[in-house]
Amino acid sequence: MTEHLNIEQMAQKLASADHYLIVCHKNPDGDTIGCAGALYHALTALGKTAAVICADPIPARYAYTGIKLYDGSYQPETVVSVDIASLQLFGERNDVPQLTRHVDLCIDHHAGNGGFADFTLLDASAAAAAEVMTDLIEALGVQLTPQMADCLYTGLSTDTGCFKFPSTTARTHAVAARLIEAGADVQRLNKLLFETRSPQRMEIERMALNSLEYHFDGRCAVICLDRDQIADSGVEPADLEDLTGLPLTIAGVQVGLTLRQQPGGSCRISVRTVAGMDACAIARRLGGGGHNRAAGCELEGNLDNAKAAILAEVEAELTAMDEAAAAAAEQEEA
Amino acid sequence: MTEHLNIEQMAQKLASADHYLIVCHKNPDGDTIGCAGALYHALTALGKTAAVICADPIPARYAYTGIKLYDGSYQPETVVSVDIASLQLFGERNDVPQLTRHVDLCIDHHAGNGGFADFTLLDASAAAAAEVMTDLIEALGVQLTPQMADCLYTGLSTDTGCFKFPSTTARTHAVAARLIEAGADVQRLNKLLFETRSPQRMEIERMALNSLEYHFDGRCAVICLDRDQIADSGVEPADLEDLTGLPLTIAGVQVGLTLRQQPGGSCRISVRTVAGMDACAIARRLGGGGHNRAAGCELEGNLDNAKAAILAEVEAELTAMDEAAAAAAEQEEA
């Protein structure tokens, strides 16, 4: 059982030790990296020893965060995880399992946090862990430097799709305002984080658009990529994952499908839906699962067969939706 | 000569009359429409008569702003322009020239505002006119309603590319926070304004990506669209304009070029550059002009000839840039 702390209590805990190891989650994103960077700089500003560990490499684009990776040169006394919801997300590489056998402190914003640390600061209303971290650093009595502000802005903006996602609140914007006042170089960061795509990403997007098909009067859009196209494009997995959002951005589309042939030949299908349309129900009928508006499944057989199978389920769901709407309208009239 | 007013003075002016005509600029965007909508709702909340006029139709996607267009049913006593920098931007249609022969009040954020109104509230540090309008409505003593907040958020977010453009400041985010607190439905608005693209836009983007070429070791990216492609895609002019930003979003690209064949056969070239690279210098050598990082020119002849001509100028500029950098490095060593 973890003990839940508020901002001030967690700040007191952080002030009370000297040698820290900060843990990012595997496949690190802007929020876990930004929080680790800001906390690293804040702890060293207080004269403490700190370094960061992550089971996967920190992507080169985040070099400006100035994170120091743990090199074994001191004995960590306190392990603190940032933006990590469960032990499974710690990962297996870079001595993470050995060094994080015991987790002292956890700073997070995921509602489903597993409570794996001795003490947890959890604010599930925060759009990013960086929102919590900003308050925490101020509670530590550390003046936000431009570099800390860059780190925190990275977490805040990447976890909200640059203030576009539904998780964005008034507080998210208020924190952004404080970070800009503290010197965050938002012009450079926005260009780097949101307006830079690799040539490989452009190439896979080209292929995806060439495969784009509309079905059921434009209510369903489908993109299809075979394994050779994916390999030839040289695209990173994260960019490929990102593409699954594309079909649903088209006006009028209620179900967006992305089919990707896997190296072994099976076909991975991502289902994205608008509000009121159950993506998980569609995926579940083909043995998959997921969330209400983002789900997936994996089918054996070639891309054409997989497409036919998923389109049949989408049609059934659209018909059910229309019938329910018609029944509701009839009831209202009666 | 216009007289410049501050927020409180402009609020007093607005409080002192009863029958308003609010003017949007031609080809209206989210900021002029959002400001007009918010001001319309605020003035009617104060019991005044108001309506909006625009030389071009208000796009259907902005219907939620609840703007009432002027229908001739009352005699306007005070004409107030929102987000308009000069008289040229008033446009010629919908009786705009007759009805706006005299402009009483101007509320704007463009540094180059022409001073065409009797009284002007100008804040060139604002990222959007909606930033100024939010303060103005509060100074009027009107409580922001959710619909006014929707209108103002529309202006704020569209003029900053959803808080991505360099014009975004701490104040921009602070205003966004206030609007969300006042009830702006940012989830719906963000989806509508930033995550919805027309099938026509997807089609022209597909064509653009199929034409994508890299030159000079990936430092220059070019997209090319002929007049048939543009016509066949059915794309709106605004979406086509938006595409000109695409080449420069590619990692490593310093000059992004977009060539569009015009209906008459000439070729319009848009030049976009990274900081430190002069887009206007490139365009000027071919008879064009523009800003430091966004410029353009128009050439006679076919697309291939136009591409060869502009690429020669880009190469010259890249070479000059490299030589200047080398000379600076040499000087430093000496």
XYZ file of C-alpha atoms in Angstrom:
668
model
C 0.000 0.000 0.000
C 1.269 3.393 -0.946
C 0.742 6.502 1.162
C -0.713 9.427 -0.782
C 0.952 12.794 -0.258
C -0.027 16.288 -1.319
C 2.322 18.727 -3.079
C 3.798 20.165 0.151
C 4.317 16.740 1.733
C 6.074 15.430 -1.384
C 8.248 18.555 -1.466
C 9.249 17.853 2.162
C 10.149 14.234 1.275
C 12.293 15.433 -1.660
C 14.039 17.992 0.551
C 14.940 15.331 3.134
C 17.312 13.091 1.131
C 20.485 13.712 -0.866
C 21.160 11.070 -3.517
C 18.405 10.566 -6.076
C 17.690 8.243 -8.962
C 14.868 9.496 -11.211
C 13.084 6.874 -13.333
C 11.336 7.489 -16.667
C 8.898 4.988 -18.181
C 9.981 2.765 -21.067
C 9.454 4.142 -24.604
C 9.888 7.539 -22.980
C 7.686 10.418 -24.179
C 7.911 14.168 -23.700
C 6.107 14.136 -20.357
C 8.234 11.539 -18.562
C 11.427 13.051 -20.042
C 10.384 16.632 -19.331
C 9.478 15.810 -15.723
C 12.710 13.884 -15.180
C 14.720 16.777 -16.631
C 12.996 19.430 -14.550
C 13.284 17.384 -11.344
C 16.954 16.608 -12.066
C 17.740 20.329 -12.478
C 15.678 21.277 -9.403
C 17.362 18.690 -7.163
C 20.862 19.672 -8.305
C 19.943 23.343 -7.750
C 19.317 22.308 -4.133
C 22.825 20.815 -3.967
C 21.673 17.220 -4.184
C 23.035 14.420 -6.357
C 20.641 13.170 -9.012
C 20.589 11.321 -12.318
C 18.018 9.721 -14.593
C 17.487 6.153 -15.701
C 15.292 4.790 -18.478
C 14.944 1.311 -19.962
C 15.018 2.826 -23.461
C 17.215 5.551 -24.960
C 16.126 9.176 -24.552
C 15.363 10.290 -28.162
C 17.956 12.738 -29.511
C 15.342 15.449 -30.126
C 15.050 15.905 -26.336
C 18.791 16.622 -25.888
C 17.967 20.221 -24.868
C 16.444 18.953 -21.617
C 20.024 18.518 -20.373
C 19.244 15.263 -18.567
C 22.208 13.478 -16.942
C 21.867 9.716 -17.235
C 22.884 7.562 -14.262
C 26.447 6.281 -14.713
C 26.953 4.304 -11.500
C 29.203 6.961 -9.964
C 27.164 7.226 -6.749
C 24.869 5.063 -4.662
C 21.252 6.215 -5.076
C 19.465 6.508 -1.770
C 15.988 7.481 -3.005
C 14.266 6.220 -6.173
C 11.589 8.517 -7.618
C 9.448 7.653 -10.649
C 7.890 10.316 -12.864
C 4.825 9.854 -15.085
C 4.764 6.079 -14.476
C 1.408 4.379 -13.816
C 2.555 0.813 -13.128
C 5.624 -1.364 -12.527
C 5.207 -2.954 -15.989
C 6.079 0.420 -17.520
C 9.531 0.527 -15.894
C 10.932 -1.801 -18.583
C 13.717 -4.365 -18.416
C 16.845 -2.803 -19.905
C 19.674 -0.592 -18.570
C 19.658 -2.220 -15.115
C 16.235 -0.724 -14.450
C 14.888 -3.848 -12.668
C 17.901 -4.045 -10.316
C 18.094 -0.329 -9.565
C 14.366 0.174 -9.054
C 13.571 -2.912 -6.992
C 12.286 -0.512 -4.371
C 10.519 2.707 -5.445
C 10.392 5.349 -2.720
C 8.495 8.181 -4.392
C 6.065 8.353 -7.303
C 4.887 11.544 -9.045
C 2.120 10.895 -11.568
C -1.148 11.934 -13.187
C -2.617 8.580 -14.338
C -5.941 7.721 -12.675
C -5.053 4.023 -12.731
C -1.735 4.442 -10.902
C -0.866 1.094 -9.308
C 0.428 2.490 -6.010
C 3.805 0.741 -6.280
C 5.867 3.351 -4.382
C 6.111 4.014 -0.652
C 4.758 7.528 -1.198
C 2.698 8.809 -4.137
C 1.772 12.279 -5.352
C -1.086 11.609 -7.781
C -3.252 14.223 -9.494
C -5.444 12.552 -12.089
C -7.013 15.897 -13.036
C -3.681 17.089 -14.439
C -3.386 16.894 -18.239
C 0.332 16.091 -17.880
C 2.609 15.007 -15.048
C 4.455 18.252 -15.852
C 1.491 20.187 -14.439
C 2.057 18.471 -11.080
C 5.837 18.794 -11.343
C 5.626 22.556 -11.911
C 3.748 23.006 -8.629
C 6.082 20.594 -6.874
C 9.241 22.443 -7.916
C 7.749 25.713 -6.727
C 6.826 24.043 -3.418
C 10.473 22.934 -3.141
C 11.361 26.635 -3.124
C 13.385 26.334 -6.320
C 13.191 29.241 -8.780
C 12.190 27.920 -12.212
C 15.086 28.401 -14.641
C 14.551 28.697 -18.407
C 15.866 25.142 -18.797
C 13.455 23.742 -16.190
C 10.676 25.681 -17.933
C 11.716 24.145 -21.285
C 11.538 20.670 -19.720
C 8.139 21.272 -18.141
C 6.705 22.918 -21.261
C 7.838 19.839 -23.205
C 5.798 17.581 -20.927
C 2.786 19.863 -20.843
C 2.597 20.453 -24.587
C 3.386 16.938 -25.820
C 0.888 15.247 -23.474
C -1.888 17.576 -24.695
C -1.082 17.604 -28.431
C -0.140 21.271 -27.983
C -3.262 22.113 -25.947
C -5.650 20.347 -28.338
C -6.588 17.176 -26.440
C -9.756 16.995 -24.291
C -7.583 16.652 -21.172
C -6.517 20.323 -21.542
C -7.973 22.498 -18.766
C -7.796 26.104 -17.656
C -5.011 25.024 -15.283
C -3.011 23.559 -18.189
C -3.018 26.975 -19.879
C -2.291 28.749 -16.605
C 0.784 26.527 -16.097
C 1.885 27.208 -19.704
C 1.660 30.945 -18.981
C 3.890 30.531 -15.879
C 6.446 28.499 -17.848
C 6.655 31.109 -20.605
C 7.137 33.783 -17.945
C 9.938 31.652 -16.497
C 11.674 31.699 -19.879
C 10.540 28.604 -21.792
C 11.642 29.012 -25.407
C 8.237 28.056 -26.824
C 9.036 29.280 -30.312
C 11.902 26.806 -30.683
C 10.103 24.027 -28.804
C 6.847 24.288 -30.765
C 8.750 24.144 -34.050
C 10.764 21.136 -32.868
C 7.941 19.220 -31.204
C 4.957 19.974 -33.449
C 6.159 21.261 -36.779
C 8.975 18.914 -37.669
C 8.332 15.625 -39.424
C 10.962 13.241 -40.738
C 11.241 12.584 -44.496
C 10.362 8.981 -43.604
C 7.155 10.162 -41.962
C 6.263 12.173 -45.086
C 6.915 9.090 -47.219
C 4.660 6.783 -45.187
C 1.990 9.501 -45.142
C 2.214 9.673 -48.934
C 1.695 5.915 -49.154
C -1.162 6.072 -46.648
C -2.956 8.808 -48.612
C -2.513 6.873 -51.850
C -4.302 3.948 -50.199
C -7.102 6.053 -48.709
C -10.594 4.711 -49.396
C -14.004 5.872 -48.257
C -16.873 3.511 -47.475
C -20.527 3.820 -46.448
C -21.087 7.304 -47.878
C -17.863 8.666 -46.441
C -18.712 7.594 -42.882
C -15.709 5.234 -42.793
C -12.187 5.998 -44.081
C -9.517 3.313 -44.431
C -5.763 3.432 -44.961
C -3.761 0.304 -45.712
C -0.013 -0.296 -45.533
C 1.722 -3.536 -46.450
C 4.926 -4.716 -44.789
C 7.129 -3.761 -47.758
C 5.822 -0.185 -47.739
C 6.442 0.109 -44.004
C 9.954 -1.308 -44.368
C 10.785 0.790 -47.453
C 9.665 4.040 -45.819
C 12.107 3.551 -42.937
C 9.553 5.123 -40.594
C 9.924 5.028 -36.788
C 7.306 3.019 -34.854
C 6.034 6.178 -33.092
C 5.392 7.933 -36.414
C 3.585 4.869 -37.719
C 1.446 4.759 -34.580
C 0.669 8.441 -35.032
C -0.735 7.789 -38.528
C -3.623 5.784 -37.049
C -5.260 9.077 -36.114
C -5.308 10.311 -39.725
C -8.507 8.766 -41.169
C -10.681 10.133 -38.344
C -9.488 13.715 -38.984
C -11.456 13.760 -42.258
C -14.728 15.696 -42.142
C -17.761 13.378 -42.030
C -15.801 10.275 -41.044
C -17.237 8.421 -38.034
C -14.943 5.375 -38.113
C -11.267 5.600 -39.089
C -9.425 2.358 -39.859
C -5.696 1.798 -40.292
C -4.498 -1.611 -41.518
C -0.819 -2.451 -41.153
C 0.640 -5.732 -42.343
C 2.996 -7.129 -39.715
C 6.399 -8.659 -40.517
C 4.952 -12.143 -39.936
C 2.134 -11.500 -42.432
C -0.795 -10.958 -40.067
C -2.723 -7.697 -40.231
C -2.989 -5.220 -37.385
C -6.120 -3.058 -37.465
C -6.546 0.200 -35.533
C -10.109 1.440 -35.070
C -10.795 5.081 -34.143
C -14.309 6.452 -33.728
C -16.157 9.680 -33.044
C -18.111 10.090 -29.803
C -21.235 7.912 -29.774
C -19.646 5.141 -31.857
C -18.054 2.209 -29.973
C -14.606 1.339 -31.375
C -14.130 -1.398 -28.806
C -17.389 -3.148 -29.772
C -16.174 -3.321 -33.386
C -12.712 -4.632 -32.471
C -14.061 -7.109 -29.918
C -16.102 -8.961 -32.537
C -12.827 -9.804 -34.277
C -11.077 -10.877 -31.085
C -9.573 -7.486 -30.208
C -10.297 -4.828 -27.624
C -9.373 -1.399 -26.338
C -11.119 1.797 -25.387
C -14.412 3.340 -26.368
C -12.978 5.483 -29.130
C -9.636 3.785 -29.857
C -9.401 0.017 -30.182
C -7.690 -2.626 -32.287
C -7.402 -6.240 -33.333
C -5.036 -8.490 -35.282
C -6.209 -10.829 -38.044
C -4.451 -13.612 -39.954
C -4.669 -13.580 -43.739
C -3.917 -10.931 -46.328
C -4.792 -7.224 -46.167
C -7.770 -7.525 -48.522
C -9.422 -10.228 -46.428
C -8.750 -8.319 -43.230
C -10.234 -5.175 -44.762
C -13.376 -7.041 -45.861
C -13.767 -8.530 -42.381
C -13.430 -5.241 -40.493
C -15.633 -3.329 -42.960
C -18.429 -5.878 -42.393
C -18.244 -5.184 -38.641
C -18.152 -1.416 -39.186
C -21.230 -1.654 -41.413
C -23.066 -3.667 -38.753
C -22.187 -1.058 -36.109
C -23.243 1.860 -38.342
C -26.560 0.120 -39.088
C -27.157 -0.565 -35.390
C -26.364 3.090 -34.645
C -28.811 4.306 -37.313
C -31.555 1.968 -36.090
C -31.094 3.127 -32.510
C -31.255 6.768 -33.646
C -34.423 6.060 -35.709
C -36.053 4.253 -32.761
C -35.214 7.141 -30.440
C -36.695 9.632 -32.925
C -39.871 7.515 -33.231
C -40.224 7.299 -29.454
C -39.921 11.051 -29.225
C -42.698 11.546 -31.789
C -45.047 9.101 -30.019
C -5.725 60.908 -37.836
C -7.160 58.422 -35.412
C -7.190 58.918 -31.656
C -5.738 55.972 -29.740
C -7.725 54.752 -26.753
C -6.914 52.291 -24.005
C -9.201 49.420 -22.956
C -11.208 51.479 -20.442
C -11.644 54.411 -22.835
C -12.847 52.117 -25.627
C -15.256 50.437 -23.196
C -16.658 53.873 -22.327
C -17.122 54.663 -26.037
C -18.943 51.367 -26.580
C -21.175 51.983 -23.570
C -22.189 55.417 -24.892
C -24.073 54.489 -28.107
C -26.992 52.171 -28.865
C -27.072 50.986 -32.481
C -23.971 49.191 -33.698
C -22.688 47.757 -36.933
C -19.697 45.416 -36.455
C -17.430 44.898 -39.481
C -15.296 41.804 -40.179
C -12.475 41.820 -42.736
C -12.975 40.200 -46.143
C -12.089 36.500 -46.439
C -13.008 36.323 -42.754
C -10.923 34.121 -40.460
C -11.535 32.803 -36.956
C -10.194 35.920 -35.241
C -12.328 38.531 -37.018
C -15.411 36.264 -36.801
C -14.769 35.331 -33.167
C -14.294 38.976 -32.157
C -17.397 40.064 -34.060
C -19.433 37.298 -32.431
C -18.233 38.063 -28.908
C -18.777 41.807 -29.329
C -22.237 41.220 -30.833
C -23.257 39.088 -27.832
C -21.733 41.542 -25.344
C -23.491 44.574 -26.850
C -26.870 42.830 -26.982
C -26.332 41.706 -23.362
C -26.124 45.426 -22.560
C -29.493 45.968 -24.298
C -28.018 47.535 -27.419
C -28.842 46.788 -31.055
C -26.008 45.205 -33.014
C -25.343 43.134 -36.117
C -22.367 42.063 -38.180
C -21.397 42.779 -41.771
C -18.736 41.127 -43.917
C -17.889 41.434 -47.600
C -17.620 37.638 -47.836
C -19.822 34.891 -46.402
C -19.104 33.673 -42.869
C -17.952 30.027 -43.377
C -20.542 27.506 -42.181
C -18.118 25.911 -39.700
C -18.372 29.086 -37.561
C -22.178 28.856 -37.243
C -21.808 28.167 -33.484
C -20.641 31.747 -32.942
C -24.317 32.758 -33.265
C -23.509 35.917 -35.220
C -26.507 37.918 -36.478
C -25.813 39.424 -39.896
C -27.042 42.959 -40.623
C -30.383 42.848 -42.430
C -31.159 46.546 -42.821
C -33.828 46.508 -40.091
C -32.249 49.393 -38.144
C -30.092 52.420 -38.814
C -26.541 51.837 -37.480
C -25.255 54.765 -35.500
C -21.749 53.516 -34.732
C -19.516 51.425 -37.013
C -16.872 49.312 -35.270
C -14.277 47.210 -37.095
C -12.649 44.144 -35.520
C -9.280 42.655 -36.502
C -8.990 44.943 -39.566
C -5.636 46.570 -40.312
C -6.562 48.733 -43.307
C -9.489 49.998 -45.371
C -8.471 47.698 -48.272
C -9.407 44.726 -46.097
C -13.035 45.824 -45.734
C -13.866 44.408 -49.198
C -16.440 45.497 -51.751
C -19.457 43.216 -51.474
C -22.596 43.140 -49.292
C -22.927 46.938 -49.190
C -19.750 47.128 -47.104
C -18.405 50.265 -48.896
C -21.692 52.185 -48.441
C -22.279 51.112 -44.847
C -18.713 51.656 -43.659
C -17.958 54.956 -45.367
C -17.245 56.279 -41.886
C -15.620 53.994 -39.287
C -16.084 55.191 -35.715
C -14.233 52.576 -33.714
C -11.441 50.119 -34.519
C -10.309 47.221 -32.308
C -7.184 45.533 -33.640
C -3.811 43.881 -33.001
C -1.924 44.514 -36.269
C 1.187 46.649 -35.835
C 0.629 48.227 -39.256
C -2.925 49.387 -38.525
C -3.720 52.281 -40.897
C -5.573 54.435 -38.356
C -8.718 54.715 -40.496
C -11.220 55.025 -37.623
C -12.028 57.999 -35.396
C -10.907 56.018 -32.342
C -8.594 53.007 -32.247
C -7.795 50.416 -29.595
C -4.607 48.803 -30.878
C -2.448 46.265 -29.034
C 0.227 44.923 -31.370
C 1.612 42.692 -28.619
C -1.585 40.615 -28.655
C -1.345 37.323 -30.557
C -4.983 37.705 -31.611
C -7.536 40.509 -31.622
C -9.530 38.151 -29.370
C -6.960 38.760 -26.608
C -7.825 42.476 -26.711
C -11.550 41.783 -27.063
C -11.581 39.574 -23.947
C -10.215 42.423 -21.832
C -12.557 44.901 -23.509
C -15.690 42.852 -22.777
C -14.649 42.531 -19.141
C -14.045 46.297 -19.017
C -17.589 46.741 -20.362
C -18.796 44.996 -17.217
C -20.315 42.135 -19.191
C -20.050 38.659 -17.678
C -18.465 36.308 -20.240
C -21.042 33.692 -21.291
C -20.022 30.276 -22.644
C -20.963 31.458 -26.149
C -18.828 34.601 -25.896
C -16.012 32.401 -24.578
C -16.452 30.058 -27.570
C -16.200 33.052 -29.920
C -13.098 34.453 -28.214
C -11.390 31.046 -27.966
C -11.992 30.651 -31.709
C -10.102 33.868 -32.410
C -7.339 33.143 -29.946
C -6.685 29.589 -31.064
C -6.993 30.044 -34.833
C -4.703 33.095 -34.941
C -2.001 31.184 -33.034
C -2.295 27.806 -34.782
C -3.586 26.436 -31.480
C -0.854 28.116 -29.401
C 1.989 27.004 -31.698
C 2.914 30.219 -33.528
C 5.759 32.468 -32.290
C 3.213 35.200 -31.495
C 1.899 33.101 -28.565
C 2.775 34.665 -25.203
C 2.142 33.994 -21.539
C -0.831 36.343 -21.827
C -2.287 34.284 -24.682
C -2.328 31.232 -22.416
C -3.650 33.243 -19.482
C -6.564 34.449 -21.641
C -7.213 30.859 -22.791
C -7.413 29.817 -19.139
C -9.991 32.553 -18.438
C -12.083 31.525 -21.459
C -12.119 27.873 -20.402
C -13.190 28.953 -16.918
C -15.972 30.987 -18.551
C -17.239 27.833 -20.246
C -15.599 27.663 -23.682
C -16.210 24.183 -25.090
C -12.598 23.649 -26.097
C -12.997 19.936 -26.674
C -15.568 20.504 -29.430
C -13.826 23.597 -30.810
C -10.359 22.014 -31.005
C -11.769 19.010 -32.867
C -13.666 21.259 -35.269
C -10.944 23.855 -35.842
C -7.753 21.774 -35.760
C -8.589 18.132 -36.280
C -11.038 18.208 -39.171
C -9.856 18.287 -42.767
C -12.063 18.026 -45.840
C -11.748 15.030 -48.188
C -10.706 17.613 -50.817
C -7.864 18.762 -48.583
C -6.713 15.144 -48.132
C -6.786 14.689 -51.912
C -4.656 17.763 -52.667
C -2.268 16.752 -49.883
C -1.968 13.322 -51.521
C -1.104 14.976 -54.852
C 1.343 17.323 -53.140
C 3.162 14.460 -51.389
C 3.358 12.503 -54.659
C 5.124 15.505 -56.200
C 7.488 16.043 -53.249
C 11.146 16.368 -54.253
C 14.255 17.090 -52.217
C 17.172 19.154 -53.523
C 20.615 20.224 -52.258
C 21.071 17.336 -49.785
C 17.565 17.680 -48.395
C 17.966 21.381 -47.558
C 15.208 22.321 -50.002
C 11.853 20.537 -50.421
C 9.485 21.293 -53.310
C 5.865 20.458 -53.989
C 4.256 21.126 -57.358
C 0.589 21.253 -58.330
C -0.718 21.849 -61.845
C -4.017 23.595 -62.559
C -5.839 20.340 -63.403
C -4.848 18.762 -60.099
C -6.018 21.830 -58.196
C -9.325 21.896 -60.094
C -9.873 18.115 -59.811
C -9.273 18.100 -56.065
C -12.062 20.638 -55.491
C -10.007 22.146 -52.674
C -10.912 25.496 -51.060
C -8.429 28.375 -51.548
C -7.699 28.509 -47.792
C -6.745 24.822 -47.704
C -4.522 25.295 -50.734
C -2.829 28.259 -49.073
C -2.331 26.188 -45.933
C -0.382 23.574 -47.925
C 2.421 26.052 -48.586
C 3.629 25.445 -45.031
C 4.082 21.709 -45.626
C 7.580 21.451 -47.189
C 9.192 23.442 -44.373
C 7.807 21.069 -41.712
C 10.213 18.372 -42.906
C 13.253 17.807 -40.707
C 16.421 19.277 -42.242
C 14.619 21.458 -44.772
C 15.770 25.103 -44.794
C 13.761 26.280 -47.809
C 10.265 25.010 -48.599
C 8.834 25.732 -52.042
C 5.263 25.309 -53.273
C 4.556 25.770 -56.981
C 0.952 26.169 -58.080
C -0.043 26.583 -61.702
C -2.636 29.334 -62.016
C -5.767 29.063 -64.209
C -4.104 31.354 -66.782
C -1.014 29.127 -66.966
C 1.484 31.193 -64.989
C 3.140 29.639 -61.948
C 2.776 30.974 -58.427
C 5.681 30.133 -56.137
C 5.564 30.302 -52.338
C 8.899 30.418 -50.531
C 9.134 29.539 -46.820
C 12.420 29.546 -44.931
C 13.886 28.765 -41.521
C 15.305 31.575 -39.381
C 18.565 32.906 -40.831
C 17.538 32.268 -44.446
C 15.945 35.169 -46.348
C 12.820 34.076 -48.263
C 12.229 37.597 -49.545
C 15.725 37.844 -51.054
C 15.059 34.682 -53.044
C 11.629 35.810 -54.269
C 12.818 39.331 -55.063
C 15.359 38.087 -57.605
C 12.451 36.696 -59.601
C 10.364 39.838 -59.301
C 8.453 38.870 -56.168
C 8.561 39.944 -52.541
C 7.191 39.347 -49.071
C 8.483 38.804 -45.574
C 11.743 37.507 -44.202
C 10.540 33.938 -43.808
C 7.509 33.823 -46.129
C 7.632 35.316 -49.616
C 6.489 34.586 -53.135
C 6.642 35.374 -56.828
C 4.773 34.544 -60.016
C 6.511 33.332 -63.178
C 5.291 32.847 -66.731
C 6.022 29.555 -68.449
C 5.441 25.942 -67.444
C 5.978 24.395 -64.009
C 9.267 22.723 -64.938
C 10.836 25.987 -66.100
C 9.565 27.823 -63.052
C 10.981 25.099 -60.789
C 14.385 25.302 -62.485
C 14.411 29.094 -62.118
C 13.529 29.151 -58.431
C 15.882 26.271 -57.586
C 18.778 28.206 -59.145
C 18.005 31.142 -56.821
C 17.671 28.859 -53.800
C 21.037 27.285 -54.592
C 22.653 30.721 -54.850
C 21.179 31.713 -51.484
C 22.280 28.460 -49.805
C 25.801 28.921 -51.188
C 25.925 32.528 -49.983
C 24.724 31.367 -46.546
C 27.409 28.655 -46.377
C 30.145 31.061 -47.463
C 29.077 33.604 -44.853
C 29.099 30.877 -42.183
C 32.553 29.689 -43.297
C 33.934 33.251 -43.277
C 32.534 33.823 -39.789
C 34.119 30.579 -38.550
C 37.489 31.566 -40.088
C 37.335 34.994 -38.469
C 36.664 33.352 -35.108
C 39.702 31.087 -35.471
C 41.987 33.986 -36.425
